[in-house]
Coordinates of C-alpha atoms and ligand atoms in Angstrom, one line a residue:
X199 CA 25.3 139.7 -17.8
X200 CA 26.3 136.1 -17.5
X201 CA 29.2 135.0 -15.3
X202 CA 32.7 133.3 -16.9
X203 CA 32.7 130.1 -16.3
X204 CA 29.5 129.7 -13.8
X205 CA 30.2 126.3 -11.1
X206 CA 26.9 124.4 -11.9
X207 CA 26.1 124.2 -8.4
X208 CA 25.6 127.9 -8.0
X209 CA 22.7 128.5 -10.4
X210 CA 19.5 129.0 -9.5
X211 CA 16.1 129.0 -11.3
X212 CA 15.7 133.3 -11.5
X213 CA 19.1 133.6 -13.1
X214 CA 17.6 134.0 -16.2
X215 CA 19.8 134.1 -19.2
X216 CA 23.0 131.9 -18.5
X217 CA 26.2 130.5 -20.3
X218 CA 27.5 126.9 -18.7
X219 CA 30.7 125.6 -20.3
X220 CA 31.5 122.2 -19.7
X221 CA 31.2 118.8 -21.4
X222 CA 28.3 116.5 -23.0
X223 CA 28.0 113.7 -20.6
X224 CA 25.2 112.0 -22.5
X225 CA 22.4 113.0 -25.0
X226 CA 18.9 111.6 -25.4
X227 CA 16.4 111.9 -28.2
X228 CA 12.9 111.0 -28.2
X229 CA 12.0 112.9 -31.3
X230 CA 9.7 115.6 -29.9
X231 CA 11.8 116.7 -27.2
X232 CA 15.9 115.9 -26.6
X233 CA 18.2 116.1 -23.9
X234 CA 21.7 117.1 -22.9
X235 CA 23.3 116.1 -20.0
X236 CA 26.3 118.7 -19.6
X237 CA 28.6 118.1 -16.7
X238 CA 31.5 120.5 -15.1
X239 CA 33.5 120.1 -11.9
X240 CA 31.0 120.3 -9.6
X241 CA 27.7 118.4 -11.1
X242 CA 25.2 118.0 -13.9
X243 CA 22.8 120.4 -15.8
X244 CA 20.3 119.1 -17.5
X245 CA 19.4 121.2 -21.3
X246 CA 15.8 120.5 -22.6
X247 CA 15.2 120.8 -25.7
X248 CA 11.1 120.9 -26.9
X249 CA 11.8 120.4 -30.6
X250 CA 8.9 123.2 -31.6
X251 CA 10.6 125.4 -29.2
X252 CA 14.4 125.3 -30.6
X253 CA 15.9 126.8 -33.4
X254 CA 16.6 123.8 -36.1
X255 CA 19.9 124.2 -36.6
X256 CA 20.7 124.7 -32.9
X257 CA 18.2 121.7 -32.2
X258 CA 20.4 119.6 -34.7
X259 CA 23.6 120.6 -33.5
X260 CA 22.9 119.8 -29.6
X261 CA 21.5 116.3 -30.3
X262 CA 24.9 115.1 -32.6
X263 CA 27.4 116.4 -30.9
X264 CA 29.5 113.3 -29.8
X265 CA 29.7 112.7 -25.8
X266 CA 32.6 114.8 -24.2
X267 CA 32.7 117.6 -26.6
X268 CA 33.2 120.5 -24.5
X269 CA 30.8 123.6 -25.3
X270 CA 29.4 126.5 -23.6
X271 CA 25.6 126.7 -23.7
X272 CA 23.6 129.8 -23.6
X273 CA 20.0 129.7 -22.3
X274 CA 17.3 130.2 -20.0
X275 CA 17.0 128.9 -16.9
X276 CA 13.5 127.0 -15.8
X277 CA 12.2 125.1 -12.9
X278 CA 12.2 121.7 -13.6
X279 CA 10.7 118.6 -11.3
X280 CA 12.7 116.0 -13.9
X281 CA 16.0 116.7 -12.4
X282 CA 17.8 116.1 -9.2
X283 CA 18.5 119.8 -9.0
X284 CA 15.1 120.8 -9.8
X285 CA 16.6 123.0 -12.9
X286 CA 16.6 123.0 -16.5
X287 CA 17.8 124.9 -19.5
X288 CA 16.4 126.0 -22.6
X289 CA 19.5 126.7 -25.1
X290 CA 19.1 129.6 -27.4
X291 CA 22.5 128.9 -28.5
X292 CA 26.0 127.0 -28.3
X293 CA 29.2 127.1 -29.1
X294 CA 31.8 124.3 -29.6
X295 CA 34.9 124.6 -28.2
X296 CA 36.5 120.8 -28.8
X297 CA 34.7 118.0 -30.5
X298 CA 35.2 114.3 -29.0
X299 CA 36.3 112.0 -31.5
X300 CA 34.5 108.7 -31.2
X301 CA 34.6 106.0 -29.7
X302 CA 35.9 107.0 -26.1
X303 CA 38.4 105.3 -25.0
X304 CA 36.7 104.5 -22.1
X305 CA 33.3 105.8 -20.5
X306 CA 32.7 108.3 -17.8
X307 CA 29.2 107.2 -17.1
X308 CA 28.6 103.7 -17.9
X309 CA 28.2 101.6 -15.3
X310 CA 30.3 98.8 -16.9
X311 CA 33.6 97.6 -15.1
X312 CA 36.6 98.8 -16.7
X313 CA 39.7 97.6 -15.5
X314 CA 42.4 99.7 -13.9
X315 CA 45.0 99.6 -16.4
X316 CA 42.2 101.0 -19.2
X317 CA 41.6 103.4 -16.1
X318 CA 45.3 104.3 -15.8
X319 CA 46.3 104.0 -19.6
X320 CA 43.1 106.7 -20.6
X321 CA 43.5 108.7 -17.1
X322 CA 42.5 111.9 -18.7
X323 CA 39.1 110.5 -19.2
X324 CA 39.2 108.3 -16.0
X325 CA 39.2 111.7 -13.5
X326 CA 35.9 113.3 -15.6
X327 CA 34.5 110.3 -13.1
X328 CA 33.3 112.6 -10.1
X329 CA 34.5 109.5 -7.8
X330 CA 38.1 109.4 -9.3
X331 CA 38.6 113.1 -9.0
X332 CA 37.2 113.2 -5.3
X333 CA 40.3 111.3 -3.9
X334 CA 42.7 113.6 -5.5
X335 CA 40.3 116.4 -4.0
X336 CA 40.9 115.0 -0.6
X337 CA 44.6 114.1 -0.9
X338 CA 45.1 117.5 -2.1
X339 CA 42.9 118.4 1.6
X340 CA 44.9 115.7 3.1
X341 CA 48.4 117.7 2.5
X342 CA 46.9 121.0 3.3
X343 CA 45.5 119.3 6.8
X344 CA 49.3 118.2 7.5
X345 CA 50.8 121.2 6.6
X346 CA 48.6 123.3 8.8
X347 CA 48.9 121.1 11.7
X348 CA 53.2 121.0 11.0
X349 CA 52.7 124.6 11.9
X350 CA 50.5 124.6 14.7
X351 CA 53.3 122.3 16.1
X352 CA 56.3 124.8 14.9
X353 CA 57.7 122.4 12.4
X354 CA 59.5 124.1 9.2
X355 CA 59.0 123.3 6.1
X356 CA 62.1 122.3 4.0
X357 CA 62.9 121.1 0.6
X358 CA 65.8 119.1 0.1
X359 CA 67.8 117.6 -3.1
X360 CA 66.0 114.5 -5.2
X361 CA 69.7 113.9 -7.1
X362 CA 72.1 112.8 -4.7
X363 CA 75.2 111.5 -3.8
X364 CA 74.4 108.3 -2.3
X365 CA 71.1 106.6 -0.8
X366 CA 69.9 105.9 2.7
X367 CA 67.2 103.1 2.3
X368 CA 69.5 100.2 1.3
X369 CA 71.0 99.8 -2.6
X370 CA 68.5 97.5 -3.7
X371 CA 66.3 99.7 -4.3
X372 CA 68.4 103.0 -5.7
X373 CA 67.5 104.2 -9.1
X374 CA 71.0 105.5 -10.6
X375 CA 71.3 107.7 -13.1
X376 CA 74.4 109.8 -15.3
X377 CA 75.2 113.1 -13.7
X378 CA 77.4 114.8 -15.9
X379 CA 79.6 111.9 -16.2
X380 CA 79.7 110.3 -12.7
X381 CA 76.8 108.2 -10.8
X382 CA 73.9 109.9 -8.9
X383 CA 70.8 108.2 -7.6
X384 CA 67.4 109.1 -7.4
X385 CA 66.3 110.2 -3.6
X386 CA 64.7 107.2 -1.8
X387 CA 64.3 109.6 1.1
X388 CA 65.4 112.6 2.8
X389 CA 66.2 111.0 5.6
X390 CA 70.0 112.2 5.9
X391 CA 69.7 115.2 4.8
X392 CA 66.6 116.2 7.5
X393 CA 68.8 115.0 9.9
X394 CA 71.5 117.3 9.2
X395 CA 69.4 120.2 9.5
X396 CA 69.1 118.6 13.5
X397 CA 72.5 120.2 14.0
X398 CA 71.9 123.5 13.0
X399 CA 69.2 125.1 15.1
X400 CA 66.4 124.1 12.7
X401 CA 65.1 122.2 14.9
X402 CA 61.9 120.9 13.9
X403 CA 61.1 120.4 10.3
X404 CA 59.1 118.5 7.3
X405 CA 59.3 117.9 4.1
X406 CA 56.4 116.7 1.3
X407 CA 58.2 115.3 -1.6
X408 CA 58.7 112.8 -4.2
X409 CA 60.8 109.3 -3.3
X410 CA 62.1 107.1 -5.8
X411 CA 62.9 103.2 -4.8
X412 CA 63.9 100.8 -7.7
X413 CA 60.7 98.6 -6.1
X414 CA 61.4 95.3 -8.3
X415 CA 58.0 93.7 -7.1
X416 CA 54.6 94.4 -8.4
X417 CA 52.6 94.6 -5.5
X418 CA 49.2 96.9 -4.6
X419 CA 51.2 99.2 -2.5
X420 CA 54.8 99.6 -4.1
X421 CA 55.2 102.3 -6.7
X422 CA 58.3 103.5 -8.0
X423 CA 57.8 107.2 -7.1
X424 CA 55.5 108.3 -4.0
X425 CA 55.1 111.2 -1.5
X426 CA 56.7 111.0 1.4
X427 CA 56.1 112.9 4.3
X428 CA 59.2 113.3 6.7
X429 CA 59.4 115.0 9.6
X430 CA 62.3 115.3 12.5
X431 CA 62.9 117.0 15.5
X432 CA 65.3 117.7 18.4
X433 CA 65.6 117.3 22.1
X434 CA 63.5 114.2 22.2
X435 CA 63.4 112.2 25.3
X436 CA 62.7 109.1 23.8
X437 CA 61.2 107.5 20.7
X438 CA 57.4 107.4 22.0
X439 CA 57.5 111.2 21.6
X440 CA 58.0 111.0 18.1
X441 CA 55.2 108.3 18.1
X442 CA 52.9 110.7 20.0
X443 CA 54.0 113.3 17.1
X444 CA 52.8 111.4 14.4
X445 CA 49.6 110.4 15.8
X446 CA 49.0 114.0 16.3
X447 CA 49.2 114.8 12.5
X448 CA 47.4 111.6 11.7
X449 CA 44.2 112.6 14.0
X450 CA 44.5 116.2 13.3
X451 CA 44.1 114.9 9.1
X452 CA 41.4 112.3 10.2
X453 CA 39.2 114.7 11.7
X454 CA 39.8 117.5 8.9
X455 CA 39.1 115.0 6.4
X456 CA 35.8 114.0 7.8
X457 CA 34.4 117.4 8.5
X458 CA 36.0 119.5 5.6
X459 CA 36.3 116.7 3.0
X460 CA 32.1 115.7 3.5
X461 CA 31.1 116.3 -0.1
X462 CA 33.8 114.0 -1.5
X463 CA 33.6 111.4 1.3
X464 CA 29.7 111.7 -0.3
X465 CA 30.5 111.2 -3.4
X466 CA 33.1 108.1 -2.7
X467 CA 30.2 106.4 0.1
X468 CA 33.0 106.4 2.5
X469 CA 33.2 107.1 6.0
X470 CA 36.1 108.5 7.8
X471 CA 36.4 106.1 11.2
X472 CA 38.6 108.3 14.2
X473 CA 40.5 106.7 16.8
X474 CA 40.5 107.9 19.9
X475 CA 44.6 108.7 21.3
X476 CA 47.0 107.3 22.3
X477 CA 47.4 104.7 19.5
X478 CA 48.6 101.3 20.6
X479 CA 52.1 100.7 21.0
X480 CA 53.0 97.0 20.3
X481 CA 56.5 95.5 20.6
X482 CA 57.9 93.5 17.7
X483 CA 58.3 90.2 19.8
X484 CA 54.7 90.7 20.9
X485 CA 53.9 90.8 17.2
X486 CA 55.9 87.8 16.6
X487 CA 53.9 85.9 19.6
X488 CA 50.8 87.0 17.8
X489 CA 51.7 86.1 13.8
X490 CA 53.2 82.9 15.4
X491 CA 49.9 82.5 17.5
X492 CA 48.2 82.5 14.0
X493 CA 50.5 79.5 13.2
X494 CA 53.3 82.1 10.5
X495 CA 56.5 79.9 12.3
X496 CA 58.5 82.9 12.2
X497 CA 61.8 83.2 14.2
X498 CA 62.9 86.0 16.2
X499 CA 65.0 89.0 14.0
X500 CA 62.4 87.7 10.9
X501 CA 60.6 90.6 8.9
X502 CA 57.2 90.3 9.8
X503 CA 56.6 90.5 6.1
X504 CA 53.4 91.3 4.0
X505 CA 51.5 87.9 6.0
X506 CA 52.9 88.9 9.1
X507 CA 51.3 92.8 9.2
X508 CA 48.3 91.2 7.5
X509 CA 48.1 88.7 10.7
X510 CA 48.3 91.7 13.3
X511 CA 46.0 93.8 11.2
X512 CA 43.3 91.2 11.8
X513 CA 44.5 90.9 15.8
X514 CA 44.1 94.7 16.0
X515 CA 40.9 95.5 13.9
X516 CA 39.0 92.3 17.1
X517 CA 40.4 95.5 19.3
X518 CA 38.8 97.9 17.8
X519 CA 41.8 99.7 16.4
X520 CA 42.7 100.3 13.1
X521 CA 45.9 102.0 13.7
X522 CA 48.9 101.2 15.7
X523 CA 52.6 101.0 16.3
X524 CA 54.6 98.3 16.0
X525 CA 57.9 99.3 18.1
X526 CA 61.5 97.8 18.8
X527 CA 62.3 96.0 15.5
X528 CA 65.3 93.8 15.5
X529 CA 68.6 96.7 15.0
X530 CA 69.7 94.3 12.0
X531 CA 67.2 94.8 10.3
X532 CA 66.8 98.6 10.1
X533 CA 68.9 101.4 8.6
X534 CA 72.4 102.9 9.7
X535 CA 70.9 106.1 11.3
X536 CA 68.4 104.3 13.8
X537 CA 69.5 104.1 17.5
X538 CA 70.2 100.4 18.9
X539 CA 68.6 99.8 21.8
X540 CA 71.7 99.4 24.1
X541 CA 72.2 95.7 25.6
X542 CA 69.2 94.0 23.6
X543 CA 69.0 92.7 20.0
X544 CA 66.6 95.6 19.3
X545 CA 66.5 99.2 18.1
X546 CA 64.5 102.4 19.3
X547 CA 62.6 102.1 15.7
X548 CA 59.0 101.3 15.4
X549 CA 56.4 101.4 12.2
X550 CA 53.1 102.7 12.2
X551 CA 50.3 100.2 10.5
X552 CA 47.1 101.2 9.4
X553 CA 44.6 98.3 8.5
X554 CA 47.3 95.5 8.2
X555 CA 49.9 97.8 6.4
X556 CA 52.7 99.4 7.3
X557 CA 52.1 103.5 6.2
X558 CA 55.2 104.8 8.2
X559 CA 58.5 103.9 9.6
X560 CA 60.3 105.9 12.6
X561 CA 62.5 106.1 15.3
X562 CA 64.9 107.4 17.7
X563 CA 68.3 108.0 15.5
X564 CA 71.7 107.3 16.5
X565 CA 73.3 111.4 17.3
X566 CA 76.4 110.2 18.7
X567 CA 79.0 110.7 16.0
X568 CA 80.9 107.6 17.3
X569 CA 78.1 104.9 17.5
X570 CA 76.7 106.3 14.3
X571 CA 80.1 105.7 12.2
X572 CA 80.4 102.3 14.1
X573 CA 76.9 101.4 12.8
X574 CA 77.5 102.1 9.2
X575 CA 80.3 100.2 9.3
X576 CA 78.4 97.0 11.1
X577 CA 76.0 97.0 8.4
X578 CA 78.4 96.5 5.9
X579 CA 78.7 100.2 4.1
X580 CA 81.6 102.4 4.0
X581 CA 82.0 104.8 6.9
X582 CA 83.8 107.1 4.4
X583 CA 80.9 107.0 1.8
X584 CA 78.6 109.1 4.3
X585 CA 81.2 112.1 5.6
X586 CA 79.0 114.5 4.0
X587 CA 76.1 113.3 6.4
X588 CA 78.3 112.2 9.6
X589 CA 80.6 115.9 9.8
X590 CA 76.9 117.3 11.1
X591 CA 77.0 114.9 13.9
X592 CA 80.6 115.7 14.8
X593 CA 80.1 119.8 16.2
X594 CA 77.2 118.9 18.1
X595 CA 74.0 117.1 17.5
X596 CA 71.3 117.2 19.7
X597 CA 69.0 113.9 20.1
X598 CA 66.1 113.5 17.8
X599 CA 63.8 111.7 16.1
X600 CA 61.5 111.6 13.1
X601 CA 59.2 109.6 10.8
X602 CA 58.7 109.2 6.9
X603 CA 54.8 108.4 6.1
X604 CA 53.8 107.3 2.5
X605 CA 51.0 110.0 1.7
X606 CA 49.8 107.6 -1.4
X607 CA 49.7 104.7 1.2
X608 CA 48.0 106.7 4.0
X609 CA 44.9 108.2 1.8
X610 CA 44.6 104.6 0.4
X611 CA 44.2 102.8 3.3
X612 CA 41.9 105.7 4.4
X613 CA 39.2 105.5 1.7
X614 CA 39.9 101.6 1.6
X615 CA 41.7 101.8 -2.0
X616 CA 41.9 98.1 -3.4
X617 CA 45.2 99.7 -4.7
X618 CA 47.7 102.6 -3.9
X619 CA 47.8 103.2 -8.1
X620 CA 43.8 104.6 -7.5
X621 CA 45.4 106.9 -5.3
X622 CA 48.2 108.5 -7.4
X623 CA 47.5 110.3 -10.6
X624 CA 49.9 108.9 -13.1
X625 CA 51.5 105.8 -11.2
X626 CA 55.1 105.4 -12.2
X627 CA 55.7 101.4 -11.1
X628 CA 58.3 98.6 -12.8
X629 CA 56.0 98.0 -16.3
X630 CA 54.1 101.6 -16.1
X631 CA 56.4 105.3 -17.6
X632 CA 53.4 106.3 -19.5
X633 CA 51.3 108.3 -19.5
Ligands
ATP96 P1 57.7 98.4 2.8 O1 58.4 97.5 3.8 O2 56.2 98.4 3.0 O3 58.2 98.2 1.4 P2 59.7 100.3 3.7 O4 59.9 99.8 5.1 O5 60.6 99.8 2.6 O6 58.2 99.9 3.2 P3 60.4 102.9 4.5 O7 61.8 103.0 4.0 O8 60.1 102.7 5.9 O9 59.5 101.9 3.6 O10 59.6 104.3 4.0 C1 58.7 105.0 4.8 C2 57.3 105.0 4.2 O11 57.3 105.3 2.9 C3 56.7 103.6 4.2 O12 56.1 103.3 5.5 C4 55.6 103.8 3.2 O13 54.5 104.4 3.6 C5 56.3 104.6 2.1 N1 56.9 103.9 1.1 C6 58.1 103.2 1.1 N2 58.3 102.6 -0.1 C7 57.2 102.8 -0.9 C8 56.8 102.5 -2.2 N3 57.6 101.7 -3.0 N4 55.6 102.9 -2.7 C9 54.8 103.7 -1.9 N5 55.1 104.0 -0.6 C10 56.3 103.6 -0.1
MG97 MG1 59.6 100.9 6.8

C-alpha cells in the first residue's frame, strides 16, 4: 500500500512500490536514459528513466511534460549514488493532475536574478523557491515562539476591533474608510483599546494583528499593513520593567528560532546571533551626543530619523550589540497616552532598535485620568474625541506599560532581509493592492 501524499524526505530505498505527488522542477534527456526532477515541500526526488526499461508512452509523457506541472508518480524505489539522497525512482506510471502552461512567469530554479517586483507580482511561483518559503516557515515559528513565551509569562491573548472610531498613531497616517454612512479608519494599533482592558482586571495581555498606516513613503521597511505585536500590563514600577518584558520575548524567540528553526536557517545560510541580557539602555540625548559625534548637527527634541538610528546602529554593532533601547524621547514628540517624565522635556517612552532600526516602540503610559485628558489636549487633539478610551481611566486604572513590535520588521532584520516586502507574503504598500 502506498501512503497519501508521502513527504519526500521520508522515503527510503526498501519502500518498494511508491506514489510521490508533487511538481516537475526540471527534466533532462539524453536520449538513452531521461530524468525528472520532482520537487514537494520538503525536497527533491530524482525519477530515472532507462529508455529500454520504460513503457513508450509513459517514457514520452514524463520527458514533455512542461516544468511545474504537478503529477503523482508511481514507481520503484532504487539505490542510487547520482543523487544527494542516494535514491531514485523507476516510474511505472503517472498521472497529471495540472499541466504548466509555458513560459513561467518566472523560474523556481534558475539561478538568474529576478527582481523583487517579478518576485512579488508572480509570488505563487516565487514561494515554490525552498528559500522564500523558509522565512514564512520561521515567521510562522517566530509567532508560535511569542505566543508560548506570552503564556509562560501569564499574558492573555486578546483580539480587538481593526474598524474604529478614531486613531491613536497621529492622522497622517489613518486610512479612512465609509462605514455605513459615517467615517471609520483603519486600526494603526491597538494601543487604546489594550489599554482599556488595564482597568478591568485583565491585567496582562497581547495581541497579534494586522495594522494599517496610510505610510506615504516608499521605503524598505514601511508597508501599509503589518503585524503588530502589542502587549501591556499592570502594576509596573517603572518603564525599564516593560523593557525587561520585551527582551524576555525577544531572547526567548531568538533562541527558539535557532534551535527549532535549524533546517530553514540551513536552507537560508543564516545564523541566528543571541545576545546575552540585559539589552542596553541608551538615553535619547546620549544618542544625540553620538549621531552628532558622527557630525548629523541635530538639535535636541529632533527625530533621530532614518540617518540618525543608522548612526547608532553602527556605534552599537563596535559594542558588540545588535539590539538595544533607546529610552527618554523628547514628550513632544510621542503619542497622547505616554507618560511625561515630570520636570524634564522628556517622556518615560523608549524604542527598541535592532541593527540600526527601530522594530518597537514602548513606554510607561499616562494612568492618571487628569494628566492623560490634559495631554490630549496639549498635543493639539480633542479631549472629547477620546471619552470612549479616557472613561476606563476615570474608575480606576492601575499603572502600566506596554510595547507594539513590528513582527515583519523583527524577522527581517533577523535573517538580514534587504527588505521587509521579502518578509511579508503579499506586501500591501502605496503603488502595490495586487496580488
Ligand atoms: P517608524 O518611525 O519606523 O515609521 P513608528 O514609530 O511610526 O515607526 P510605531 O507607531 O512606534 O511606529 O509602531 C510600533 C512598531 O510597529 C514599530 O516599531 C515598527 O516595528 C512597526 N511599524 C510601524 N509602522 C510600520 C509600517 N508602516 N510598516 C511596518 N512596520 C511598522
Ligand atoms: Mg515608534
Amino acid at each position: 500500500m502506498t501512503a497519501l501524499n508521502r513527504d519526500f524526505s521520508t522515503i527510503k530505498v526498501d519502500d518498494g512500490i511508491v506514489t510521490v505527488k508533487g511538481w516537475i522542477q526540471d527534466t533532462r534527456n539524453l536520449g538513452g536514459i531521461s530524468f525528472v526532477q520532482l520537487r514537494d515541500r520538503f525536497g527533491v526526488l530524482q525519477i530515472t528513466m532507462p529508455k529500454k526499461k520504460i513503457e513508450e508512452n509513459l517514457f514520452k509523457t514524463l520527458t514533455t511534460l512542461p516544468r511545474e506541472t504537478v503529477v503523482a508518480i508511481t514507481g520503484e524505489v532504487k539505490e542510487s549514488n547520482q543523487t544527494a539522497n542516494g535514491l531514485e525512482i523507476i516510474p511505472s506510471a503517472v498521472e497529471i493532475y495540472s499541466e504548466a502552461a509555458t513560459p513561467l512567469p518566472m523560474g523556481v530554479i534558475d539561478k538568474v536574478g529576478v527582481e523583487m517586483d517579478t518576485r512579488l507580482n508572480n509570488r505563487f511561483m516565487d514561494l515554490r523557491k525552498p528559500e522564500t518559503r523558509a522565512i514564512f516557515e520561521l515567521k510562522s515559528l517566530m509567532v508560535r515562539l511569542i505566543v508560548e513565551c506570552m503564556e509562560e509569562n501569564g499574558f492573555t491573548q486578546v483580539y480587538t476591533p481593526k474598524i474604529v472610531g478614531s486613531g491613536a498613531e497621529g492622522g497622517a497616517t489613518l486610512f479612512q474608510i465609509e462605514y455605513f454612512g459615517r467615517p471609520a479608519y483603519l486600526a494603526q494599533s491597538p494601543q487604546l483599546y489594550k489599554q482599556m482592558l488595564m482597568s478591568t482586571g485583565l491585567d496582562r495581555v497581547f495581541e497579534l494583528g494586522p495594522a494599517f498606516r496610510a505610510e506615504k513613503s516608499n521605503t524598505n521597511r514601511h508597508v501599509t499593513e503589518f503585524i503588530s505585536f502589542d502587549g501591556e500590563f499592570c502594576w509596573i514600577k517603572d518603564q525599564v520593567e516593560v523593557m525587561r518584558m520585551i527582551e524576555t520575548v525577544i531572547d526567548y524567540v531568538l533562541r527558539g528560532l535557532a534551535e527549532r528553526g535549524k533546517k530553514q536557517l540551513e536552507i537560508l545560510g543564516k545564523e541566528i546571533k543571541i545576545q546575552e541580557r540585559p539589552y542596553p539602555i541608551l538615553t535619547y540625548e546620549q544618542c544625540l551626543k553620538i549621531v552628532n559625534d558622527a557630525g548629523l548637527g541635530l538639535k535636541d527634541g529632533d527625530d533621530l530619523g532614518t540617518e540618525g538610528e543608522k548612526i547608532v546602529g553602527e556605534y552599537m554593532a563596535k559594542e558588540g550589540k545588535d539590539l538595544y533601547f533607546i529610552s527618554e524621547y523628547p514628550e513632544i514628540a510621542k503619542p497622547f497616552y505616554i507618560m511625561e517624565k515630570d520636570g524634564t522635556p522628556y517622556s518615560y517612552s523608549f524604542d527598541l532598535d535592532y541593527k540600526g532600526q527601530e522594530i518597537s516602540s514602548g513606554g510607561q503610559r499616562e494612568h492618571r485620568f487628569d494628566k492623560l485628558v490634559a495631554r490630549i489636549a496639549k498635543l493639539g487633539l480633542n479631549p472629547d474625541d477620546f471619552t470612549f478610551y479616557t472613561d476606563a481611566f476615570k474608575y480606576g486604572m492601575p499603572p502600566h506599560g506596554g510595547w507594539g513590535i513590528g513582527v515583519d520588521r523583527l524577522i527581517t532584520k533577523m535573517l538580514d532581509l534587504p527588505n521587509i516586502r521579502e518578509g511579508i507574503l503579499f506586501p500591501r504598500d502605496m503603488s502595490r493592492l495586487l496580488p
